[in-house]
PDB file of C-alpha atoms and ligand atoms in Angstrom:
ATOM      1  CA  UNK A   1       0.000   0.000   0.000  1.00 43.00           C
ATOM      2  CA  UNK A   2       1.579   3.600  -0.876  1.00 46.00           C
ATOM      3  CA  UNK A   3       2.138   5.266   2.196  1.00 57.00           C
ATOM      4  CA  UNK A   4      -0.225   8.155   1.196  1.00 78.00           C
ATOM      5  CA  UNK A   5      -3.463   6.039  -0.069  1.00 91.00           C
ATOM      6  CA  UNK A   6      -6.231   7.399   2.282  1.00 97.00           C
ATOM      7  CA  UNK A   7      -7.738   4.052   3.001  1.00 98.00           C
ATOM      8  CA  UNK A   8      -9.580   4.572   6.757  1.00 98.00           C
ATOM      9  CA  UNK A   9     -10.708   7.731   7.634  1.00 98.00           C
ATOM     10  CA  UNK A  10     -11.852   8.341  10.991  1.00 99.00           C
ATOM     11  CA  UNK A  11     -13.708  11.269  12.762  1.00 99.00           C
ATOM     12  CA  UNK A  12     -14.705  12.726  16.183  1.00 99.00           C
ATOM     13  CA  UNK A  13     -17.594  14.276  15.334  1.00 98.00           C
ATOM     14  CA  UNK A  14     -17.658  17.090  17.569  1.00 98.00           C
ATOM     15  CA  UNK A  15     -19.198  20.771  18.728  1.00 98.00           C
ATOM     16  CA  UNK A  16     -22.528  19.553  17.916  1.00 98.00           C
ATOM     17  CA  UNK A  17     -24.069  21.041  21.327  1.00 98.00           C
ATOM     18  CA  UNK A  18     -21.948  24.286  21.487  1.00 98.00           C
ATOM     19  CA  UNK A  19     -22.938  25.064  17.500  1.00 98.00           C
ATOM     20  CA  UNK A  20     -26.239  24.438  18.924  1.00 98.00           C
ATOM     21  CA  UNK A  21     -25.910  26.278  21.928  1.00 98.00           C
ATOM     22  CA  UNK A  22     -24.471  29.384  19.832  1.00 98.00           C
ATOM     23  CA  UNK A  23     -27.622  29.368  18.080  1.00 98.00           C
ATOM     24  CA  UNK A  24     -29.707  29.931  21.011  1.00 98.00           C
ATOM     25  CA  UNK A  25     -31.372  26.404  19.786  1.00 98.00           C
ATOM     26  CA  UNK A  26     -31.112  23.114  22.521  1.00 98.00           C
ATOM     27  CA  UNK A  27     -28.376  20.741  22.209  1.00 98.00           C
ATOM     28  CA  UNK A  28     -30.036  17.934  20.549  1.00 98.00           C
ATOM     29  CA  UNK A  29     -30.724  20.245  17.505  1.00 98.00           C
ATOM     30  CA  UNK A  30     -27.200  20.331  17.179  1.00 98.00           C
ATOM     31  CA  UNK A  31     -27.151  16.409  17.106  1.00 98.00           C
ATOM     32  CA  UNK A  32     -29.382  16.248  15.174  1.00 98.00           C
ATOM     33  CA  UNK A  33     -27.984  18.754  11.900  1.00 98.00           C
ATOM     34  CA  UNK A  34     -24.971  16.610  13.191  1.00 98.00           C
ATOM     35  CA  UNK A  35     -26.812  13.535  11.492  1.00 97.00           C
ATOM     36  CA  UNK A  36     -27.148  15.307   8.258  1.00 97.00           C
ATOM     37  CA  UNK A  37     -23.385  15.880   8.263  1.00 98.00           C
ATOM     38  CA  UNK A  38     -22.610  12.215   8.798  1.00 98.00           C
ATOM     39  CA  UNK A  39     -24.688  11.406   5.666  1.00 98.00           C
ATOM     40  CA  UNK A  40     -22.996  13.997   3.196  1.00 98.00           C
ATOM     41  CA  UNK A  41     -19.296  13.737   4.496  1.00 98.00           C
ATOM     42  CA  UNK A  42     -19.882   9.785   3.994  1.00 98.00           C
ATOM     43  CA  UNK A  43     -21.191   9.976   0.493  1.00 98.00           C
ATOM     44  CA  UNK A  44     -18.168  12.913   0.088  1.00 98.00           C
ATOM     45  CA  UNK A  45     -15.436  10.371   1.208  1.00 98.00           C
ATOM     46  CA  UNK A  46     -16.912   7.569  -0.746  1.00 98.00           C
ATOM     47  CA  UNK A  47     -16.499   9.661  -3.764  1.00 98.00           C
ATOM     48  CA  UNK A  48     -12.944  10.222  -2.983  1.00 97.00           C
ATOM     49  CA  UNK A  49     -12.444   6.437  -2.497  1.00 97.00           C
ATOM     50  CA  UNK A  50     -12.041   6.170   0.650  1.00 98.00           C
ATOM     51  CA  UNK A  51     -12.995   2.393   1.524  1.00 98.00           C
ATOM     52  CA  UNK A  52     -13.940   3.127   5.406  1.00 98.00           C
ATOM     53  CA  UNK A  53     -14.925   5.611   7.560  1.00 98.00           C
ATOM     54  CA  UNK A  54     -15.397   5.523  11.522  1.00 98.00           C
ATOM     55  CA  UNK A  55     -17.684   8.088  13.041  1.00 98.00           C
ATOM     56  CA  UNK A  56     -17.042   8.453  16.981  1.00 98.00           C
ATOM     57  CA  UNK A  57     -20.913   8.910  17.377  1.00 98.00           C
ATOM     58  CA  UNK A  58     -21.711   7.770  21.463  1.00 98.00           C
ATOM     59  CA  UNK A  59     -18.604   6.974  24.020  1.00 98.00           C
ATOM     60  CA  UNK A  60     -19.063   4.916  26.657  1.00 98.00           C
ATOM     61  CA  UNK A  61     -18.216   8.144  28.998  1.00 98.00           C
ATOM     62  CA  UNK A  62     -21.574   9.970  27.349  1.00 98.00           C
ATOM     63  CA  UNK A  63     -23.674   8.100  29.625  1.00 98.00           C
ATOM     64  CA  UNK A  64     -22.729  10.469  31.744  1.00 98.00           C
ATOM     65  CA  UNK A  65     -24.867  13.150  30.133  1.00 98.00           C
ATOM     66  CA  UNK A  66     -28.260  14.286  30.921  1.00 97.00           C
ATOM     67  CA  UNK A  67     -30.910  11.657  30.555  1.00 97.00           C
ATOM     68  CA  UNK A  68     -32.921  14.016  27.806  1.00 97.00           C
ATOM     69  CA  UNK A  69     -29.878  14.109  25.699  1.00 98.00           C
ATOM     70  CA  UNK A  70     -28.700  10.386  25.769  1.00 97.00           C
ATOM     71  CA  UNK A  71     -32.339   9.306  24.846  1.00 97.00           C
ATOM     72  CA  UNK A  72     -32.169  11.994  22.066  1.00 97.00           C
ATOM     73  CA  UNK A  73     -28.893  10.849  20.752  1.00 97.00           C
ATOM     74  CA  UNK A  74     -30.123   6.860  20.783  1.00 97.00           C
ATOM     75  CA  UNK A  75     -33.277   8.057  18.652  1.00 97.00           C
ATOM     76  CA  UNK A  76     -31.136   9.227  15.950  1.00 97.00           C
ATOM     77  CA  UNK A  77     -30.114   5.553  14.637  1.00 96.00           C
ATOM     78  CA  UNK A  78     -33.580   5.408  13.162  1.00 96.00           C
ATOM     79  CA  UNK A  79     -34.082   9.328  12.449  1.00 96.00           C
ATOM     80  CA  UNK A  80     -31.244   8.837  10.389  1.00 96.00           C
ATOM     81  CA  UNK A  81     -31.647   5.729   8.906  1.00 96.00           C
ATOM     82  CA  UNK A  82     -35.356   6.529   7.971  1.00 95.00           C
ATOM     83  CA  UNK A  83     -34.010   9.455   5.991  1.00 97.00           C
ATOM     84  CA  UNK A  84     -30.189   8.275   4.571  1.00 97.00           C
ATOM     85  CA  UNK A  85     -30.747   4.839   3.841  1.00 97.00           C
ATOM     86  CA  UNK A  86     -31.866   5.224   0.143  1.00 97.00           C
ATOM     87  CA  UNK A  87     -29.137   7.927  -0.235  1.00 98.00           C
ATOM     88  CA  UNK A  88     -25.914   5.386   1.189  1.00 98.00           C
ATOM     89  CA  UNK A  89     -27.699   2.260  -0.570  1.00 98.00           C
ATOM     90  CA  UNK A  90     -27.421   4.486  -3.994  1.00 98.00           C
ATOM     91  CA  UNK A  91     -23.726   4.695  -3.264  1.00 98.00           C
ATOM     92  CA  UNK A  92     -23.333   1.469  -1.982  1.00 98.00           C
ATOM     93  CA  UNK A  93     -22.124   2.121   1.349  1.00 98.00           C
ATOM     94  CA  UNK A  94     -21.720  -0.259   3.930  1.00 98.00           C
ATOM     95  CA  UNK A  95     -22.607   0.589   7.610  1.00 98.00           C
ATOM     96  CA  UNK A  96     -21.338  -0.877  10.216  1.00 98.00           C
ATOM     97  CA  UNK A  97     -20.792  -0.384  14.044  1.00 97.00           C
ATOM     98  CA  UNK A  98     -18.322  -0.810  16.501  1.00 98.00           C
ATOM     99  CA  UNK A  99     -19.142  -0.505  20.286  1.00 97.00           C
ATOM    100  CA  UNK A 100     -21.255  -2.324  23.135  1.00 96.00           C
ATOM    101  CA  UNK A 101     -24.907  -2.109  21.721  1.00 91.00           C
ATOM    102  CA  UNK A 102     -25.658  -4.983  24.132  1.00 90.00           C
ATOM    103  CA  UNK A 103     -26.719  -1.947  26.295  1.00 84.00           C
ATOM    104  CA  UNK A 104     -28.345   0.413  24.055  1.00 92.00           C
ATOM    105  CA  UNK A 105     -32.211   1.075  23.751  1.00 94.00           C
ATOM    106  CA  UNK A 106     -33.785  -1.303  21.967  1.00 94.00           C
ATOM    107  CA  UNK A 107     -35.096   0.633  19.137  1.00 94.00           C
ATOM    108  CA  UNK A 108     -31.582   1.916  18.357  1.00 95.00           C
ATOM    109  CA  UNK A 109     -30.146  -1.670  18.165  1.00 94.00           C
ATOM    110  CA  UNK A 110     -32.965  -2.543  16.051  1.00 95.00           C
ATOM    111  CA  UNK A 111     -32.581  -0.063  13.407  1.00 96.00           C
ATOM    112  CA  UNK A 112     -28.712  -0.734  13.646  1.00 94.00           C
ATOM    113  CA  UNK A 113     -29.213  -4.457  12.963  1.00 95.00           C
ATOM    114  CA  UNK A 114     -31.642  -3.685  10.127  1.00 96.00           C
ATOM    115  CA  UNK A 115     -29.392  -1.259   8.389  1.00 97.00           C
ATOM    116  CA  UNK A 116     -26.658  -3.642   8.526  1.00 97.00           C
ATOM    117  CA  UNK A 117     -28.906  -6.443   7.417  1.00 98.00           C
ATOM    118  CA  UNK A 118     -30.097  -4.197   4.547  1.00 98.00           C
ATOM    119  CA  UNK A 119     -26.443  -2.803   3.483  1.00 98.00           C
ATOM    120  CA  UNK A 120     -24.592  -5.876   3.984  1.00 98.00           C
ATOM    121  CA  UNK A 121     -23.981  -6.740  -0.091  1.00 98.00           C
ATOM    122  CA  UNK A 122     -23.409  -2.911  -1.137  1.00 98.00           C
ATOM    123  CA  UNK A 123     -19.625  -3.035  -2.112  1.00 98.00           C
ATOM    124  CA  UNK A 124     -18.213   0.949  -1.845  1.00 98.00           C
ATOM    125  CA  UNK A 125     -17.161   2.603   1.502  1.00 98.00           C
ATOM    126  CA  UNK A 126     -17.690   1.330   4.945  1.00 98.00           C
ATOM    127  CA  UNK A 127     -19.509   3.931   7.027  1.00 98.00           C
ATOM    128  CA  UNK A 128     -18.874   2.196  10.748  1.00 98.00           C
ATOM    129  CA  UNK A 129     -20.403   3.803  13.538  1.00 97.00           C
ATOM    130  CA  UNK A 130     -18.907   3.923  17.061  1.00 98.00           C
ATOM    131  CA  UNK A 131     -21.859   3.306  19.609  1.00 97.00           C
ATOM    132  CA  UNK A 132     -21.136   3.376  23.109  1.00 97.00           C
ATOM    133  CA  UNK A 133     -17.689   2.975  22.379  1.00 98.00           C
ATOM    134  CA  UNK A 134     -14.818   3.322  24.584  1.00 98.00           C
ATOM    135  CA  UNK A 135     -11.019   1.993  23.081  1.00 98.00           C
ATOM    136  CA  UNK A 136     -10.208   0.784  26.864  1.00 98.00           C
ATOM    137  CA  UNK A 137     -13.663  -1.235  26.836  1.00 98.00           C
ATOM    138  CA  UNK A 138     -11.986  -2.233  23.467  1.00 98.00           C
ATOM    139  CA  UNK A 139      -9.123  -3.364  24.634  1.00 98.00           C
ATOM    140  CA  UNK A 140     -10.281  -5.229  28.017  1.00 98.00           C
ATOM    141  CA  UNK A 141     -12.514  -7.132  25.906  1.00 98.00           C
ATOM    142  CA  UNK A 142      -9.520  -8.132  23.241  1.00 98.00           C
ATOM    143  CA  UNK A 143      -7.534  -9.454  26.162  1.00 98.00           C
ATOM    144  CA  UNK A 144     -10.246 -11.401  27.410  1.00 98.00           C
ATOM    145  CA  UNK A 145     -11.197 -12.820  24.186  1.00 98.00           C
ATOM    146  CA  UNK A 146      -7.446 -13.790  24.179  1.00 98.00           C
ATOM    147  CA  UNK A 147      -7.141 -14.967  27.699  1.00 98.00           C
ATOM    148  CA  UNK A 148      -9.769 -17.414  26.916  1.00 98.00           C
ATOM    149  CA  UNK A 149      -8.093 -18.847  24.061  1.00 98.00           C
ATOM    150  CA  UNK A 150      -4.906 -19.571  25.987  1.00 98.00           C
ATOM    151  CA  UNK A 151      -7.714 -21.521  28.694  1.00 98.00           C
ATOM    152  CA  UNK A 152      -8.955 -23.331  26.529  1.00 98.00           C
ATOM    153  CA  UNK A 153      -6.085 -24.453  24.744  1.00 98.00           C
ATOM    154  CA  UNK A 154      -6.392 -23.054  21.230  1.00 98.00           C
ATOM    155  CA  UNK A 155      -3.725 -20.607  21.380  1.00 98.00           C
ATOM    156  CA  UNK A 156      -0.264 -20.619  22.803  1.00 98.00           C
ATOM    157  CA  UNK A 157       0.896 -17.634  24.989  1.00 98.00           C
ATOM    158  CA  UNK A 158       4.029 -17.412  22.784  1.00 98.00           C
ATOM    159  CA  UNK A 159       1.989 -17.150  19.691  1.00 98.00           C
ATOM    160  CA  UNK A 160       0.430 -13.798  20.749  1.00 98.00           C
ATOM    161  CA  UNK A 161       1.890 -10.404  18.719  1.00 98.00           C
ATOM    162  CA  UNK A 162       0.411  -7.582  17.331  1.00 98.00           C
ATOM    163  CA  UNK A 163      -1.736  -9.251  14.778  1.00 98.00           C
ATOM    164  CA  UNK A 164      -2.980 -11.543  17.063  1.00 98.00           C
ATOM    165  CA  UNK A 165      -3.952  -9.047  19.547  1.00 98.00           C
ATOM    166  CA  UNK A 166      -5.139  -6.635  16.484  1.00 98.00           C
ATOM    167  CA  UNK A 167      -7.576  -9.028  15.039  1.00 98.00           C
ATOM    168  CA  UNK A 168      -9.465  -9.144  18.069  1.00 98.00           C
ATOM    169  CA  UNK A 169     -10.739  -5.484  18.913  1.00 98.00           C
ATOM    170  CA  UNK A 170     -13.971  -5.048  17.268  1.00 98.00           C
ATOM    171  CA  UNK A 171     -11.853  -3.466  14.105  1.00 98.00           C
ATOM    172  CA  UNK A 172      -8.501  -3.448  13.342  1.00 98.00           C
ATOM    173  CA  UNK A 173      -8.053  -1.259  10.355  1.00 98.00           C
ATOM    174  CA  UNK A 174      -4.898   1.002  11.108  1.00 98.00           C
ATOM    175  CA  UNK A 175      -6.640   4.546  10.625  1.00 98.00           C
ATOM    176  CA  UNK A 176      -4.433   6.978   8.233  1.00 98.00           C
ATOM    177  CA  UNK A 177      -6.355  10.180   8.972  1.00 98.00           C
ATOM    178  CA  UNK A 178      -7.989  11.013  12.311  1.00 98.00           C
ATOM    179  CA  UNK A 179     -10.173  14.517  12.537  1.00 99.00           C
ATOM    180  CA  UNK A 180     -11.423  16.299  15.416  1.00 99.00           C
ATOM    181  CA  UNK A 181     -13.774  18.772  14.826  1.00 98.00           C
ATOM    182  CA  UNK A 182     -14.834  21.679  17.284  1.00 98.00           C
ATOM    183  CA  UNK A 183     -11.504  22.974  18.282  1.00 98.00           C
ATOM    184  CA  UNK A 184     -10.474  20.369  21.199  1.00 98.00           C
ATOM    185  CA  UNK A 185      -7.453  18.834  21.320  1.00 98.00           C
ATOM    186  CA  UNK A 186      -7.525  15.267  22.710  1.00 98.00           C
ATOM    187  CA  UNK A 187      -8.620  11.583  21.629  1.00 98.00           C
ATOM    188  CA  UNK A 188     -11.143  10.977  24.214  1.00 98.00           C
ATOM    189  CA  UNK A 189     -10.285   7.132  24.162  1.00 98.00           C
ATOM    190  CA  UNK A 190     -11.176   6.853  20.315  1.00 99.00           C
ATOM    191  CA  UNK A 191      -9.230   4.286  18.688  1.00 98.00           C
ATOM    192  CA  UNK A 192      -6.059   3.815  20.747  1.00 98.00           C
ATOM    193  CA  UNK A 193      -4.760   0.893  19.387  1.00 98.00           C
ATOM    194  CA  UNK A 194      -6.116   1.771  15.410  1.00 98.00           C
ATOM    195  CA  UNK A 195      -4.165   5.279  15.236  1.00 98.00           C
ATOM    196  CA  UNK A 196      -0.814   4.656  16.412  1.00 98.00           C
ATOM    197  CA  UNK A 197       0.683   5.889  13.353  1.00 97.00           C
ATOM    198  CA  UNK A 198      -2.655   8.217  12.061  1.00 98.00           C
ATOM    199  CA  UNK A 199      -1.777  11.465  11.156  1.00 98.00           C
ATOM    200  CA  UNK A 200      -3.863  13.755  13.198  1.00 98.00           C
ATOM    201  CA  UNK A 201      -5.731  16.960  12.100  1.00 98.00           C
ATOM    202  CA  UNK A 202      -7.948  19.180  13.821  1.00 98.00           C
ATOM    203  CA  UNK A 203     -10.171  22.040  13.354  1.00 98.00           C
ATOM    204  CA  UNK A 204     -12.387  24.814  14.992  1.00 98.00           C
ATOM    205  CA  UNK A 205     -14.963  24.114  12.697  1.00 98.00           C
ATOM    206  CA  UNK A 206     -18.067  22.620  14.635  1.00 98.00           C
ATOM    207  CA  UNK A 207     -19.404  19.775  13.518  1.00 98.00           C
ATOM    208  CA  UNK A 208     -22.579  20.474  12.174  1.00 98.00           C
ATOM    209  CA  UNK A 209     -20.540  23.037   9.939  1.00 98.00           C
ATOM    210  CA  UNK A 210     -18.245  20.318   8.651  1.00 98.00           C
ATOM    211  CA  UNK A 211     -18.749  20.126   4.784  1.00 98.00           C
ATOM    212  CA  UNK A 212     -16.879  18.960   1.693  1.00 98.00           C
ATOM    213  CA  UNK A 213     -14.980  21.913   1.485  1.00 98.00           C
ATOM    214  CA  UNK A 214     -13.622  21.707   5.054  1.00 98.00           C
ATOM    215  CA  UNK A 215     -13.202  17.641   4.244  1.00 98.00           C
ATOM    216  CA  UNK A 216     -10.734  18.325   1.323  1.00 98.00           C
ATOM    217  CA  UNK A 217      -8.735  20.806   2.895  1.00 98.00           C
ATOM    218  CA  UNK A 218      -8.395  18.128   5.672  1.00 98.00           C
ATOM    219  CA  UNK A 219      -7.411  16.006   2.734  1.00 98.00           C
ATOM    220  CA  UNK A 220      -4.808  18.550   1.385  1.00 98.00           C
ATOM    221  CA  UNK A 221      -3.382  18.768   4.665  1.00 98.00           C
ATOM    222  CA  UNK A 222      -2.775  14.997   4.754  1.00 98.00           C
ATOM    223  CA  UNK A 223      -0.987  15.115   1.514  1.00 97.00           C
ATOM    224  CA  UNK A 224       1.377  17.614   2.190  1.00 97.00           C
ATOM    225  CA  UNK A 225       2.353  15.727   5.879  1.00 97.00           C
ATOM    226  CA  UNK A 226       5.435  13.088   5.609  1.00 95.00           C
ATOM    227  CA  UNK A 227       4.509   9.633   6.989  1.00 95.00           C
ATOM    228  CA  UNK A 228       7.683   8.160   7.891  1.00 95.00           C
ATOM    229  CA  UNK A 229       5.886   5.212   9.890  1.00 95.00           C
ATOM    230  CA  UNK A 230       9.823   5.413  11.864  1.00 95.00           C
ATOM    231  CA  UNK A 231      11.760   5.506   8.780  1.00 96.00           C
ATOM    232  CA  UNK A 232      13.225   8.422   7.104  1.00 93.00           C
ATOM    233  CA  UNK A 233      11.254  10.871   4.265  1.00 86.00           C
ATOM    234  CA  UNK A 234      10.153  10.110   1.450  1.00 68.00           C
ATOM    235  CA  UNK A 235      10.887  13.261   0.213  1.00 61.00           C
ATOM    236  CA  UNK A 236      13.427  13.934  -2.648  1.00 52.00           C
TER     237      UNK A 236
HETATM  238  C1  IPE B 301     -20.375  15.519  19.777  1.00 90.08           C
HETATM  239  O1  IPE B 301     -20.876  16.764  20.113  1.00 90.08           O
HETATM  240  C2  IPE B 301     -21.429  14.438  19.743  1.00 90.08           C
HETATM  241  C3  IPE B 301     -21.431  13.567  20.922  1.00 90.08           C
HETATM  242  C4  IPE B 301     -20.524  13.504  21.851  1.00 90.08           C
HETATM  243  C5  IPE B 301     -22.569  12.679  21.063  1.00 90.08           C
HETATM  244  P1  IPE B 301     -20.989  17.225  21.621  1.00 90.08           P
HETATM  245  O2  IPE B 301     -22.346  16.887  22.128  1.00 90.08           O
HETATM  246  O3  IPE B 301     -19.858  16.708  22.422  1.00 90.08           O
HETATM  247  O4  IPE B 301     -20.879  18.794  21.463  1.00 90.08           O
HETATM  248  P2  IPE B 301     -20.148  19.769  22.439  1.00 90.08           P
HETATM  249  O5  IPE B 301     -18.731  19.301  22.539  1.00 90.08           O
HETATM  250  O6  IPE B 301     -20.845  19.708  23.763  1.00 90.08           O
HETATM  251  O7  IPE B 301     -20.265  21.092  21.783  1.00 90.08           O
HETATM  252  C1  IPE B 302     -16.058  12.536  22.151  1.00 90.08           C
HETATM  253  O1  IPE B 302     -16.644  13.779  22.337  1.00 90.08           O
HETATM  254  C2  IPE B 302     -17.119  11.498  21.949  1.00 90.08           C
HETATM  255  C3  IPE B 302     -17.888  11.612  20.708  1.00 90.08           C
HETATM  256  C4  IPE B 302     -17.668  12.451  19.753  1.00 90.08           C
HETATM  257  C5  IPE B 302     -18.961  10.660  20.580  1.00 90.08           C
HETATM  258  P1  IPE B 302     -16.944  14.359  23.787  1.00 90.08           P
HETATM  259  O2  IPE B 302     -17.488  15.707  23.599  1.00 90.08           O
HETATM  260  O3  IPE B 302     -17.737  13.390  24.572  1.00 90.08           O
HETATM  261  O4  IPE B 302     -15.465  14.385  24.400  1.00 90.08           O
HETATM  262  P2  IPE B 302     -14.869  15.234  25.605  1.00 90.08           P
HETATM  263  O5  IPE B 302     -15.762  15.016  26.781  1.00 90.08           O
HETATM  264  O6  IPE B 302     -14.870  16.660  25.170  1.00 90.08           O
HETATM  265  O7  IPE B 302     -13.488  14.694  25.774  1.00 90.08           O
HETATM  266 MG1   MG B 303     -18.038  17.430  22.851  1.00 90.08          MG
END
């Protein structure tokens, strides 16, 4: 793979309750124009050829929000889906999630399994969503998955590396360009393990605000950076 192929985008979506906020409006308006932005920035990147995407949509520190919000933000799987479907099926986008819906309403998780159910043969760009999603959660769970391999005997404790341990998180797809919208500066345990050698860009621009223009100047930005992955530049 060339080192600057844009293969696995990934995004924390955020600002949408301070754009909202700004606007005198309550915060779940601002999740909710948030949902638009999901849809067009998806079909955007699947025009560029970008074959996955991972939206940062619930973490598993958000249940820490108030109750009004969280229910708002668990109605939007369908409010979405109701409206997008058609519009990723005509680009034949994938979705996908990655997260603990074990414990998410159950009108969310059906609308999640239906949409993967219904998108499951399109062959374009993967849109996965991350749904009460935490990378430590992530990670205790690989171990354990691991752990009970070496118990019961199908897998030696020598035999564990990096790919072992990769291919079981929920994904493994090494990310090559992480945004952050909304002007903060942190990961907020989003993919620990998938952007160790991501580049990184963020921007002040709030979510909801986030269109194709601001997604190709991330895109110039992340042709014009030097990925040495360790080595030494590629540069002439
Ligand atoms: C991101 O927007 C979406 C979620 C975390 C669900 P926020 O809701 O965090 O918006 P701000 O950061 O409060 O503005
Ligand atoms: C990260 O945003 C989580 C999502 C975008 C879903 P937050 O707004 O929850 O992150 P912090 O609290 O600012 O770190
Ligand atoms: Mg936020």
């Amino acid at each position: 793979m060339q080192k600057k192929e844009l293969n696995h985008l990934a995004i924390i979506l955020d600002g949408n309750g301070r754009w909202a906020q700004e606007r005198n409006m309550p915060r779940i308006k601002g999740h909710y124009e948030g949902g638009r932005r999901v849809k067009d920035i998806a079909i955007a990147a699947s025009n560029l050829g970008i074959k996955r995407m991972t939206v940062y949509a619930f973490s598993t520190e958000n249940w820490s929000r108030p109750d009004d919000e969280v229910n708002f933000i668990f109605k939007l799987p369908k409010i979405f889906l109701d409206k997008y479907l058609n519009d990723l099926m005509k680009h034949q986008i994938r979705v996908e999630y990655i997260g603990d819906i074990s414990y998410i309403p159950e009108g969310a998780k059906k609308s999640i399994n239906d949409s993967m159910i219904k998108t499951n043969e399109n062959i374009g760009m993967t849109l996965c969503f991350a749904l009460n999603y935490g990378s430590q959660d992530e990670i205790v769970k690989a171990t354990k998955k691991i752990v009970q391999q070496v118990e019961d005997g199908s897998l030696n404790i020598e035999a564990i590396n990096k790919e072992i341990f990769a291919a079981n998180l929920m994904d493994n797809t090494p990310v090559d360009l992480l945004i952050r919208t909304s002007g903060e500066q942190r990961i907020s345990n989003f993919l620990l393990w998938q952007i160790a050698y991501s580049e990184i860009y963020f921007t002040d621009v709030m979510w909801p605000d986030f269109d194709e223009k601001q997604l190709a100047l991330a895109i110039e930005e992340y042709k014009r950076r030097d990925r040495r992955f360790g080595g030494l530049s590629n540069a002439k």
